[in-house]
Amino acid sequence: DAGVIQSPRHEVTEMGQEVTLRCKPISGHDYLFWYRQTMMRGLELLIYFNNNVPIDDSGMPEDRFSAKMPNASFSTLKIQPSEPRDSAVYFCASSTLRGQETQYFGPGTRLLVL
Amino acid sequence: SQQGEEDPQALSIQEGENATMNCSYKTSINNLQWYRQNSGRGLVHLILIRSNEREKHSGRLRVTLDTSKKSSSLLITASRAADTASYFCATDERYGKLTFGQGTILTVHP
């Protein structure tokens, strides 16, 4: 199994640009999570899906952030417009059965907004 | 808000020594997990302990859970340079959601 796949691995963009991060969960996993990691705030849960349906988006910082999961094998996290404070590492994770069980993390996307 | 809080924030030891990290949490849980993160990588699951368990072993890892004190500890025995990483505890705050602590940075010197 390839594990959770994220793209791109690195993204450098200018303030105001749209950024789209992509994730492919492990096949058969019905929970998908988006996290953001910064030195100041640690690892924060942004949103999670169960069977492609958003369950909890209370961690999404602002309306500039949106996430979709059109099918069981693909999810996107979009930031529009991006700001320098969005610079962070964004992780996607997936799990099976119940969301509190083991989560499998992707390698992350390192985003830098100039 | 962070549910789990790790202690210490940083730990530096020599190869062969044991490393102990602690985690405290605030609300009742169903399970507690420990993850490792190597620099620049995603988190990797190490071990899960359920609320009705007191101790669990996996290789050189030993995890304890004290629900009365709302605390857990992770012991790595006979540490190796390859154990150098950040270690996070995570608790299931509510259904379908994990909350991670700030992590302990472990450095093992060869």
XYZ file of N, CA and C in Angstrom:
672
model
N 0.848 -1.184 0.000
C 0.000 0.000 0.000
C 0.890 1.242 0.000
N 0.510 2.247 -0.809
C 1.340 3.434 -0.962
C 1.221 4.364 0.221
N 0.244 4.179 1.086
C 0.048 5.104 2.177
C -0.721 6.317 1.710
N -0.832 7.309 2.586
C -1.518 8.545 2.242
C -0.604 9.379 1.344
N -1.162 9.848 0.261
C -0.374 10.611 -0.703
C -0.836 12.062 -0.702
N 0.125 12.965 -0.610
C -0.191 14.386 -0.644
C 0.609 15.059 -1.748
N -0.014 16.060 -2.348
C 0.697 16.869 -3.338
C 0.177 18.300 -3.293
N 1.034 19.267 -3.620
C 2.469 19.107 -3.787
C 3.160 18.914 -2.433
N 4.415 18.581 -2.425
C 5.156 18.445 -1.175
C 5.603 19.804 -0.671
N 5.867 20.694 -1.591
C 6.268 22.047 -1.236
C 5.529 23.017 -2.142
N 5.126 24.145 -1.552
C 4.428 25.161 -2.331
C 4.866 26.524 -1.834
N 5.337 27.348 -2.752
C 5.680 28.733 -2.440
C 4.794 29.610 -3.303
N 4.098 30.508 -2.677
C 3.180 31.361 -3.422
C 3.201 32.768 -2.837
N 2.596 33.664 -3.547
C 2.532 35.045 -3.073
C 1.176 35.336 -2.449
N 1.207 36.216 -1.501
C -0.012 36.607 -0.804
C -1.101 36.964 -1.822
N -2.299 36.487 -1.549
C -3.426 36.768 -2.424
C -3.712 35.694 -3.441
N -2.744 34.803 -3.663
C -2.944 33.722 -4.626
C -3.771 32.593 -4.016
N -4.398 31.837 -4.904
C -5.142 30.656 -4.470
C -4.181 29.472 -4.359
N -4.364 28.694 -3.304
C -3.530 27.506 -3.084
C -4.444 26.289 -2.945
N -4.114 25.230 -3.625
C -4.889 23.989 -3.523
C -3.972 22.843 -3.138
N -4.287 22.210 -2.038
C -3.538 21.060 -1.554
C -4.377 19.812 -1.793
N -3.704 18.733 -2.139
C -4.413 17.514 -2.521
C -4.019 16.336 -1.653
N -4.964 15.423 -1.501
C -4.721 14.251 -0.665
C -5.444 13.042 -1.228
N -4.733 11.933 -1.232
C -5.331 10.640 -1.572
C -5.193 9.749 -0.351
N -6.303 9.373 0.274
C -6.210 8.545 1.479
C -5.899 7.088 1.131
N -5.634 6.324 2.159
C -5.420 4.896 1.966
C -6.743 4.248 1.541
N -6.679 3.397 0.559
C -7.879 2.756 0.040
C -8.598 1.989 1.147
N -9.904 2.207 1.241
C -10.693 1.519 2.253
C -10.875 2.308 3.537
N -10.106 3.371 3.714
C -10.277 4.201 4.902
C -11.440 5.153 4.686
N -12.327 5.231 5.674
C -13.511 6.063 5.485
C -13.478 7.363 6.270
N -12.355 7.623 6.969
C -12.174 8.902 7.646
C -10.973 9.611 7.030
N -11.134 10.906 6.789
C -10.029 11.706 6.275
C -9.943 13.000 7.077
N -8.704 13.333 7.451
C -8.467 14.486 8.314
C -7.480 15.437 7.643
N -7.695 16.717 7.830
C -6.735 17.741 7.438
C -6.241 18.448 8.700
N -4.892 18.490 8.843
C -4.259 19.148 9.978
C -3.322 20.234 9.469
N -3.048 21.188 10.350
C -2.052 22.204 10.084
C -1.064 22.193 11.255
N 0.219 22.279 10.948
C 1.233 22.267 12.003
C 2.115 23.498 11.880
N 2.205 24.238 12.975
C 3.106 25.379 13.068
C 3.852 25.299 14.398
N 4.951 26.017 14.473
C 5.712 26.029 15.719
C 4.891 26.639 16.838
N 4.142 27.684 16.510
C 3.418 28.412 17.545
C 2.201 27.638 18.061
N 1.471 27.001 17.180
C 0.189 26.413 17.558
C 0.196 24.889 17.562
N 1.306 24.302 17.168
C 1.371 22.843 17.164
C 0.534 22.246 16.051
N -0.012 21.077 16.294
C -0.796 20.351 15.299
C -2.277 20.609 15.552
N -2.931 21.222 14.589
C -4.339 21.595 14.739
C -5.178 20.830 13.715
N -6.294 20.295 14.165
C -7.239 19.671 13.253
C -8.076 20.754 12.587
N -8.086 20.758 11.270
C -8.860 21.757 10.543
C -10.273 21.252 10.235
N -10.347 20.061 9.680
C -11.623 19.499 9.255
C -11.463 18.004 9.100
N -12.561 17.246 9.281
C -12.481 15.838 8.940
C -13.760 15.366 8.272
N -13.613 14.342 7.477
C -14.698 13.758 6.683
C -14.914 12.306 7.110
N -16.158 11.877 7.014
C -16.491 10.472 7.172
C -17.334 10.080 5.968
N -16.872 9.073 5.244
C -17.581 8.662 4.027
C -17.860 9.846 3.101
N -16.852 10.676 2.933
C -16.840 11.833 2.017
C -17.673 13.014 2.503
N -18.280 12.908 3.664
C -19.130 13.979 4.189
C -18.363 14.743 5.266
N -18.300 16.078 5.176
C -17.626 16.839 6.248
C -18.397 16.707 7.553
N -17.698 16.315 8.600
C -18.341 16.090 9.894
C -18.090 17.254 10.841
N -16.888 17.744 10.867
C -16.531 18.803 11.802
C -15.524 19.724 11.129
N -15.950 20.947 10.867
C -15.043 21.924 10.258
C -14.779 23.080 11.215
N -14.957 22.838 12.493
C -14.797 23.903 13.477
C -13.363 24.414 13.576
N -12.425 23.639 13.082
C -11.033 24.062 13.123
C -10.587 24.894 11.928
N -11.445 25.002 10.953
C -11.103 25.825 9.783
C -11.017 27.280 10.233
N -9.861 27.902 10.026
C -9.645 29.211 10.641
C -10.538 30.319 10.102
N -10.781 30.334 8.817
C -11.563 31.431 8.246
C -12.274 30.943 6.998
N -13.136 31.826 6.477
C -13.830 31.475 5.236
C -12.878 31.350 4.051
N -11.677 31.801 4.223
C -10.699 31.678 3.133
C -10.321 30.213 2.915
N -10.589 29.385 3.904
C -10.254 27.967 3.835
C -11.499 27.163 3.465
N -11.337 26.244 2.541
C -12.438 25.346 2.200
C -11.858 23.976 1.871
N -12.634 22.946 2.132
C -12.188 21.578 1.852
C -13.322 20.799 1.219
N -12.946 19.916 0.311
C -13.931 19.072 -0.363
C -13.421 17.645 -0.426
N -14.351 16.736 -0.539
C -14.000 15.334 -0.762
C -15.010 14.775 -1.753
N -14.756 14.939 -3.045
C -15.734 14.530 -4.065
C -15.924 13.025 -4.176
N -14.907 12.262 -3.747
C -15.048 10.804 -3.754
C -14.137 10.214 -2.689
N -14.198 8.924 -2.531
C -13.495 8.259 -1.429
C -11.983 8.276 -1.583
N -11.487 8.659 -2.750
C -10.050 8.573 -2.964
C -9.394 9.923 -3.198
N -10.105 11.003 -2.914
C -9.519 12.310 -3.221
C -10.142 13.403 -2.362
N -9.270 14.283 -1.858
C -9.739 15.438 -1.108
C -8.836 16.623 -1.417
N -9.415 17.820 -1.330
C -8.639 19.035 -1.527
C -8.878 19.987 -0.371
N -7.841 20.753 -0.083
C -7.925 21.864 0.871
C -7.490 23.105 0.108
N -8.377 24.081 0.064
C -8.105 25.265 -0.728
C -8.040 26.489 0.173
N -7.098 27.353 -0.127
C -6.965 28.621 0.588
C -7.044 29.729 -0.461
N -8.028 30.575 -0.321
C -8.221 31.655 -1.277
C -8.845 32.863 -0.595
N -8.177 34.009 -0.558
C -6.792 34.247 -0.935
C -5.830 33.849 0.185
N -4.646 33.468 -0.169
C -3.669 33.067 0.837
C -3.026 34.287 1.491
N -2.573 34.092 2.736
C -1.906 35.138 3.493
C -0.640 34.563 4.107
N 0.339 35.410 4.426
C 1.591 34.903 5.016
C 1.373 34.071 6.268
N 0.367 34.387 7.078
C 0.133 33.623 8.303
C -0.401 32.226 8.031
N -0.710 31.925 6.786
C -1.126 30.567 6.438
C 0.077 29.644 6.235
N 1.268 30.203 6.255
C 2.476 29.405 6.077
C 2.559 28.357 7.185
N 2.673 27.117 6.797
C 2.642 26.002 7.749
C 2.885 24.718 6.969
N 2.919 23.613 7.708
C 2.897 22.298 7.070
C 1.489 21.740 7.237
N 0.908 21.334 6.127
C -0.452 20.814 6.129
C -0.394 19.301 5.923
N -1.013 18.593 6.842
C -1.017 17.133 6.779
C -2.421 16.621 6.500
N -2.459 15.561 5.760
C -3.678 14.803 5.555
C -3.473 13.456 6.238
N -4.513 12.944 6.863
C -4.434 11.643 7.511
C -5.722 10.885 7.232
N -5.636 9.572 7.258
C -6.849 8.775 7.081
C -6.881 7.658 8.107
N -8.073 7.169 8.367
C -8.219 6.054 9.293
C -9.475 5.273 8.925
N -9.620 4.161 9.582
C -10.737 3.288 9.286
C -11.563 3.046 10.542
N -12.680 2.449 10.356
C -13.594 2.146 11.470
C -13.992 3.442 12.162
N -13.429 3.710 13.317
C -13.770 4.921 14.041
C -12.627 5.910 13.948
N -12.958 7.176 13.919
C -11.937 8.188 13.734
C -10.930 8.272 14.860
N -11.272 7.716 16.026
C -10.326 7.805 17.126
C -9.267 6.729 17.080
N -9.386 5.832 16.147
C -8.392 4.777 16.039
C -7.154 5.311 15.317
N -6.216 4.441 15.058
C -4.943 4.843 14.469
C -5.147 5.674 13.207
N -4.457 6.785 13.139
C -4.496 7.617 11.942
C -3.175 7.485 11.194
N -3.267 7.438 9.887
C -2.099 7.296 9.028
C -1.892 8.628 8.317
N -0.729 9.201 8.560
C -0.456 10.522 8.048
C 0.296 10.482 6.726
N -0.013 11.467 5.889
C 0.777 11.677 4.697
C 2.053 12.432 5.041
N 2.906 12.653 4.039
C 4.188 13.329 4.281
C 4.057 14.828 4.504
N 2.891 15.386 4.190
C 2.679 16.812 4.411
C 3.008 17.669 3.207
N 2.389 18.843 3.184
C 2.713 19.882 2.196
C 3.232 21.083 2.966
N 4.449 21.474 2.639
C 5.045 22.645 3.299
C 4.693 23.862 2.479
N 3.871 24.736 3.049
C 3.383 25.923 2.347
C 4.061 27.168 2.878
N 4.568 27.955 1.954
C 5.153 29.247 2.300
C 4.452 30.319 1.478
N 3.834 31.251 2.174
C 3.140 32.356 1.501
C 3.958 33.631 1.733
N 4.421 34.192 0.654
C 5.291 35.383 0.757
C 4.494 36.688 0.732
N -7.962 24.010 21.277
C -7.215 23.884 22.531
C -6.537 22.524 22.561
N -5.404 22.438 23.230
C -4.651 21.210 23.293
C -5.162 20.384 24.447
N -5.537 19.145 24.181
C -6.007 18.254 25.225
C -4.831 17.681 25.977
N -3.876 17.134 25.224
C -2.732 16.527 25.871
C -1.587 17.500 25.994
N -0.880 17.417 27.111
C 0.303 18.246 27.292
C 1.458 17.341 27.636
N 2.513 17.397 26.838
C 3.657 16.536 27.066
C 4.673 17.211 27.966
N 5.384 16.372 28.659
C 6.421 16.836 29.560
C 7.538 15.798 29.548
N 8.817 16.154 29.388
C 9.284 17.524 29.184
C 9.071 17.986 27.746
N 9.334 19.249 27.481
C 9.240 19.751 26.117
C 10.403 19.242 25.282
N 11.552 19.050 25.933
C 12.724 18.548 25.232
C 13.503 17.638 26.160
N 14.108 16.606 25.574
C 14.846 15.609 26.346
C 16.071 15.214 25.547
N 17.235 15.268 26.194
C 18.483 14.930 25.526
C 19.181 13.832 26.319
N 19.462 12.701 25.680
C 20.071 11.567 26.383
C 21.145 10.929 25.511
N 21.880 10.005 26.113
C 22.903 9.256 25.390
C 22.313 7.938 24.895
N 22.846 7.469 23.815
C 22.423 6.167 23.273
C 22.548 5.097 24.348
N 21.541 4.256 24.430
C 21.554 3.194 25.428
C 20.752 3.524 26.674
N 20.558 4.815 26.924
C 19.761 5.214 28.086
C 18.276 5.074 27.766
N 17.487 5.102 28.832
C 16.027 5.082 28.669
C 15.496 6.509 28.583
N 14.417 6.669 27.839
C 13.765 7.971 27.708
C 12.325 7.852 28.175
N 11.912 8.747 29.042
C 10.540 8.755 29.541
C 9.892 10.087 29.237
N 8.722 10.008 28.610
C 7.943 11.197 28.296
C 6.568 11.049 28.914
N 6.028 12.155 29.367
C 4.739 12.124 30.042
C 3.710 12.955 29.297
N 2.467 12.585 29.483
C 1.359 13.283 28.838
C 0.232 13.417 29.844
N -0.302 14.611 29.965
C -1.470 14.812 30.823
C -2.621 15.327 29.966
N -3.824 14.976 30.348
C -4.995 15.402 29.597
C -6.093 15.825 30.558
N -7.149 16.401 30.015
C -8.125 17.040 30.897
C -9.454 16.302 31.003
N -9.953 15.765 29.893
C -11.289 15.164 29.931
C -11.194 13.648 29.847
N -12.307 12.987 30.044
C -12.313 11.522 29.963
C -12.055 11.091 28.524
N -11.445 9.938 28.393
C -11.047 9.455 27.074
C -11.450 8.004 26.880
N -11.509 7.590 25.625
C -11.666 6.172 25.298
C -10.310 5.523 25.056
N -9.417 6.283 24.439
C -8.077 5.765 24.238
C -7.079 6.906 24.147
N -5.821 6.563 24.268
C -4.733 7.527 24.141
C -3.702 6.905 23.220
N -3.182 7.694 22.331
C -2.215 7.193 21.363
C -0.912 7.999 21.457
N 0.160 7.367 21.052
C 1.453 8.034 20.928
C 1.902 7.939 19.473
N 2.421 9.072 18.999
C 2.923 9.170 17.631
C 4.346 9.707 17.664
N 5.091 9.380 16.635
C 6.441 9.904 16.460
C 6.493 10.695 15.169
N 7.266 11.778 15.183
C 7.460 12.571 13.983
C 8.940 12.860 13.804
N 9.487 12.315 12.741
C 10.856 12.656 12.383
C 10.836 14.002 11.664
N 11.945 14.704 11.752
C 12.022 16.045 11.187
C 11.608 16.058 9.722
N 10.645 16.925 9.396
C 10.217 17.065 8.013
C 9.316 15.974 7.507
N 8.843 15.113 8.402
C 7.995 13.995 7.964
C 6.622 14.058 8.624
N 5.736 13.177 8.184
C 4.437 13.054 8.827
C 4.535 12.248 10.110
N 3.456 12.258 10.870
C 3.436 11.508 12.118
C 3.233 10.023 11.843
N 3.866 9.224 12.679
C 3.753 7.771 12.568
C 3.206 7.225 13.880
N 2.172 6.424 13.767
C 1.550 5.842 14.953
C 2.484 4.840 15.616
N 2.611 4.952 16.950
C 3.450 4.032 17.707
C 2.619 3.005 18.463
N 1.668 3.488 19.235
C 0.958 2.581 20.137
C -0.342 3.234 20.585
N -1.346 2.421 20.815
C -2.641 2.888 21.315
C -2.950 2.133 22.589
N -3.385 2.845 23.601
C -3.781 2.209 24.858
C -5.198 2.657 25.178
N -6.039 1.705 25.519
C -7.438 2.015 25.784
C -7.632 2.365 27.250
N -8.758 2.992 27.536
C -8.979 3.521 28.885
C -9.070 2.418 29.932
N -9.380 1.192 29.511
C -9.457 0.095 30.480
C -8.142 -0.682 30.595
N -7.108 -0.175 29.946
C -5.786 -0.789 30.034
C -4.876 0.085 30.889
N -3.932 -0.532 31.560
C -3.015 0.223 32.419
C -1.606 0.271 31.849
N -1.280 -0.746 31.060
C 0.078 -0.807 30.540
C 0.056 -1.578 29.237
N 0.943 -1.166 28.328
C 1.042 -1.847 27.049
C 2.484 -1.781 26.566
N 2.906 -2.857 25.900
C 4.279 -2.928 25.414
C 4.275 -3.150 23.909
N 5.294 -2.580 23.277
C 5.511 -2.841 21.855
C 6.998 -2.683 21.586
N 7.679 -3.799 21.480
C 9.122 -3.743 21.274
C 9.808 -3.046 22.436
N 10.539 -1.973 22.139
C 11.235 -1.216 23.189
C 10.350 -0.129 23.815
N 9.101 -0.104 23.425
C 8.188 0.896 23.947
C 7.315 0.325 25.053
N 7.134 1.144 26.084
C 6.215 0.767 27.166
C 5.364 1.990 27.476
N 4.062 1.817 27.407
C 3.133 2.908 27.684
C 2.307 2.552 28.900
N 2.137 3.518 29.786
C 1.249 3.342 30.928
C 0.148 4.403 30.853
N -0.959 4.069 31.446
C -2.095 4.993 31.491
C -2.692 4.972 32.881
N -2.842 6.145 33.459
C -3.479 6.285 34.771
C -4.676 7.213 34.586
N -5.843 6.645 34.448
C -7.029 7.469 34.173
C -7.441 8.288 35.392
N -7.071 7.841 36.587
C -7.424 8.616 37.784
C -6.626 9.912 37.842
N -5.407 9.867 37.315
C -4.569 11.068 37.286
C -4.610 11.747 35.920
N -5.336 11.130 34.974
C -5.416 11.660 33.615
C -4.002 11.881 33.061
N -3.219 10.832 33.102
C -1.849 10.944 32.625
C -1.387 9.644 31.992
N -0.397 9.780 31.121
C 0.193 8.630 30.457
C 1.687 8.870 30.355
N 2.441 7.793 30.267
C 3.870 7.929 30.048
C 4.307 6.973 28.955
N 5.298 7.417 28.209
C 5.917 6.600 27.166
C 7.367 6.394 27.546
N 7.757 5.149 27.660
C 9.136 4.796 27.981
C 9.760 4.124 26.773
N 10.895 4.649 26.341
C 11.676 4.015 25.283
C 12.934 3.465 25.940
N 13.096 2.175 25.910
C 14.264 1.563 26.550
C 15.408 1.419 25.550
N 16.616 1.430 26.090
C 17.824 1.239 25.271
C 17.775 2.093 24.017
N 17.671 3.384 24.211
C 17.452 4.293 23.082
C 18.594 4.234 22.064
N 18.231 4.578 20.836
C 19.175 4.606 19.721
C 19.142 5.979 19.077
N 20.176 6.317 18.358
C 20.209 7.604 17.666
C 18.998 7.752 16.736
N 18.543 6.642 16.179
C 17.399 6.677 15.263
C 16.088 7.009 15.972
N 16.086 6.975 17.294
C 14.879 7.355 18.043
C 14.726 8.869 18.134
N 15.729 9.614 17.711
C 15.657 11.066 17.723
C 14.471 11.524 16.883
N 13.531 12.223 17.524
C 12.297 12.624 16.868
C 11.463 13.416 17.869
N 10.319 13.896 17.414
C 9.324 14.484 18.318
C 8.266 13.432 18.594
N 7.806 13.398 19.820
C 6.820 12.400 20.239
C 5.576 13.119 20.749
N 4.428 12.692 20.238
C 3.163 13.341 20.563
C 2.193 12.334 21.174
N 1.465 12.786 22.170
C 0.328 11.994 22.626
C -0.928 12.583 21.995
N -1.924 11.745 21.822
C -3.183 12.175 21.219
C -4.330 11.495 21.948
N -5.339 12.255 22.255
C -6.507 11.710 22.942
C -7.752 11.914 22.083
N -8.716 11.029 22.258
C -9.965 11.149 21.506
C -10.923 12.023 22.303
N -10.918 13.277 21.940
C -11.742 14.246 22.661
C -13.220 13.913 22.504
N -13.595 13.613 21.317
C -14.962 13.148 21.082
C -14.966 12.341 19.805
N -16.094 11.784 19.482
C -16.176 10.837 18.385
C -15.535 11.362 17.109
N -14.642 10.555 16.600
C -14.043 10.855 15.306
C -12.978 11.898 15.325
N -12.476 12.267 16.493
C -11.550 13.388 16.538
C -10.442 13.112 17.537
N -9.209 13.355 17.124
C -8.069 13.260 18.022
C -7.531 14.655 18.306
N -7.069 14.871 19.519
C -6.418 16.121 19.865
C -4.997 15.811 20.287
N -4.049 16.481 19.646
C -2.634 16.218 19.870
C -2.035 17.235 20.831
N -1.068 16.772 21.615
C -0.310 17.664 22.461
C 0.761 18.384 21.664
N 1.556 19.180 22.374
C 2.598 19.977 21.715
C 3.850 19.159 21.414
N 3.982 18.022 22.053
C 5.092 17.143 21.725
C 6.311 17.294 22.609
N 7.086 16.226 22.675
C 8.390 16.213 23.340
C 9.444 15.972 22.276
N 10.447 16.830 22.244
C 11.542 16.659 21.287
C 12.617 15.809 21.965
N 12.848 14.627 21.432
C 13.852 13.717 21.983
C 15.087 13.722 21.094
N 16.239 13.948 21.719
C 17.510 13.864 21.006
C 18.345 12.782 21.669
N 18.745 11.799 20.888
C 19.585 10.715 21.387
C 20.956 10.861 20.749
N 21.957 11.077 21.594
C 23.325 11.290 21.113
C 24.063 9.964 20.995
N 24.713 9.736 19.848
C 25.440 8.471 19.665
C 26.635 8.362 20.596
